[in-house]
mmCIF file of C-alpha atoms in Angstrom:
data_model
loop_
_atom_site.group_PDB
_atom_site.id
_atom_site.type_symbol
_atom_site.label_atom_id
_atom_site.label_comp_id
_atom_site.label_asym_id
_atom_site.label_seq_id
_atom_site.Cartn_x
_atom_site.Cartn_y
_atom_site.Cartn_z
ATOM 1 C CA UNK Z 1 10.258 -30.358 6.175
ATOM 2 C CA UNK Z 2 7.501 -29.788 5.259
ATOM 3 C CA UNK Z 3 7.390 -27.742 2.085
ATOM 4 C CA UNK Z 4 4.152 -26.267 0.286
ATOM 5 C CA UNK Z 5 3.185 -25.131 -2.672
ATOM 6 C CA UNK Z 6 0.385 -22.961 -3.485
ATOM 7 C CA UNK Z 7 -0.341 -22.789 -7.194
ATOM 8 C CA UNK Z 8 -2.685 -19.951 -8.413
ATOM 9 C CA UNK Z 9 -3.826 -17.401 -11.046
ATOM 10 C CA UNK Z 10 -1.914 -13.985 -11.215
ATOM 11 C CA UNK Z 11 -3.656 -11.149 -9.599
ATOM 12 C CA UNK Z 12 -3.730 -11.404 -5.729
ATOM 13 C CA UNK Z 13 -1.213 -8.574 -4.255
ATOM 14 C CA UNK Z 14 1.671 -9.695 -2.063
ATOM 15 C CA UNK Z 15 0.401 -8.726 1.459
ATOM 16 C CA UNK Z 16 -2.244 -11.276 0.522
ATOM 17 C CA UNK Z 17 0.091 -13.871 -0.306
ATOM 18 C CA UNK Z 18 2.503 -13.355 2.321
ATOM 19 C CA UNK Z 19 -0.781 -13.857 4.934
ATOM 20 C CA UNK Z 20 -1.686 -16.872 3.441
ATOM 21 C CA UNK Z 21 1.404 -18.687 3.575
ATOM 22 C CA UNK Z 22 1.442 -17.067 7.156
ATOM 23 C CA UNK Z 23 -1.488 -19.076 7.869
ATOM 24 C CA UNK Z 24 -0.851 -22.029 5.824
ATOM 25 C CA UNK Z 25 2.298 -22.388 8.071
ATOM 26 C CA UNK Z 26 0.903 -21.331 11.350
ATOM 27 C CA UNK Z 27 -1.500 -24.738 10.689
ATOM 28 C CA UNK Z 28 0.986 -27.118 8.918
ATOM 29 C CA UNK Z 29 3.016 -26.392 12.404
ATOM 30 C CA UNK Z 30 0.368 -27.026 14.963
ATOM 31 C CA UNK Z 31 -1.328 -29.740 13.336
ATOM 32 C CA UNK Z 32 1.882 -31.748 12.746
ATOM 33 C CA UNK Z 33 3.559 -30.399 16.003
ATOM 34 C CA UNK Z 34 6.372 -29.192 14.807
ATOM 35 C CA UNK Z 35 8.650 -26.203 15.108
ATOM 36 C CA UNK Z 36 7.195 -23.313 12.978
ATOM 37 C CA UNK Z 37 11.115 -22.798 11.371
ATOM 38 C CA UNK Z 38 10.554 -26.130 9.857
ATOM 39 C CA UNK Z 39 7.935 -25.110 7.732
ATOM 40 C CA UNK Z 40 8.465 -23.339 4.346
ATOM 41 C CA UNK Z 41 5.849 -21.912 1.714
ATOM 42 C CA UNK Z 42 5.882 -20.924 -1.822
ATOM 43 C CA UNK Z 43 3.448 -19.390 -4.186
ATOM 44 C CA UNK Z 44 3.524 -20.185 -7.965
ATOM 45 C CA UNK Z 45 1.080 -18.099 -10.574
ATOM 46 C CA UNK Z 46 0.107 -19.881 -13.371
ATOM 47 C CA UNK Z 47 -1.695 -18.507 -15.721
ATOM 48 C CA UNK Z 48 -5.618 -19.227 -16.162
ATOM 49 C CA UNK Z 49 -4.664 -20.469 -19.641
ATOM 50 C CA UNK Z 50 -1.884 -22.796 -18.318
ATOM 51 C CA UNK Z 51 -3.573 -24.123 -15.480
ATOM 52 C CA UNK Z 52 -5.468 -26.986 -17.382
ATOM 53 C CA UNK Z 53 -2.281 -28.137 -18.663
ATOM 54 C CA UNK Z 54 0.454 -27.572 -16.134
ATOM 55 C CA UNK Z 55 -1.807 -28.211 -12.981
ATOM 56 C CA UNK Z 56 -4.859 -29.973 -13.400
ATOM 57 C CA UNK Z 57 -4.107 -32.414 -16.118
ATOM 58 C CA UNK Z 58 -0.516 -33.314 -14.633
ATOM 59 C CA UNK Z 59 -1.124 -32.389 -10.949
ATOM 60 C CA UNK Z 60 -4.857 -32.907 -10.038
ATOM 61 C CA UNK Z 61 -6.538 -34.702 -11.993
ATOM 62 C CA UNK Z 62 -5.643 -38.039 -11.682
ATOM 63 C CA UNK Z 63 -3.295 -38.180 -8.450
ATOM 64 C CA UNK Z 64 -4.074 -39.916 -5.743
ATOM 65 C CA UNK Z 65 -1.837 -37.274 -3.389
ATOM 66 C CA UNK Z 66 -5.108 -35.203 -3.788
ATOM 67 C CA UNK Z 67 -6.720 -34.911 -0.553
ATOM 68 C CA UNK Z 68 -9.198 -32.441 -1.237
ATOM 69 C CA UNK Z 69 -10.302 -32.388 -5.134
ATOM 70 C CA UNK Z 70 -11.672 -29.686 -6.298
ATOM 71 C CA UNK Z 71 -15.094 -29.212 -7.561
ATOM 72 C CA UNK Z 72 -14.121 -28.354 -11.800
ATOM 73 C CA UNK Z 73 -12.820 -30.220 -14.658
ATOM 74 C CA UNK Z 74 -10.989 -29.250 -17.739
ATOM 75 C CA UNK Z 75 -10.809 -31.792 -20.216
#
């Protein structure tokens, strides 16, 4: 508890991945006070041709889980 889950296009190295969950968890922990072994990230790539389908339209654009929307559409 808690679990994230980064979805994103292909193309960012892994030393760049692995520091941003890093940080992602860092946060999570201090901001919800909670022991940093509690915290677990993953990283999903989705292809830029997917991501209208199996992220925005079912994930995004229409939840109301979305704290920060983003600023695009696809339709």
């Amino acid at each position: 508890m808690p679990h994230i889950v980064v979805k994103l296009w292909p193309g960012r190295n892994e030393e760049i991945k692995r520091n941003l969950a890093k940080k992602l968890a860092d946060l999570v922990a201090e901001e919800l006070k909670i022991y940093i072994g509690d915290v677990s990230v993953a990283i999903e790539e989705i292809d830029r041709s997917d991501w209208g389908k199996q992220v925005y339209k079912k994930e995004i654009k229409d939840s109301s889980n979305i704290y920060v929307k983003p600023n695009y559409e696809y339709k």
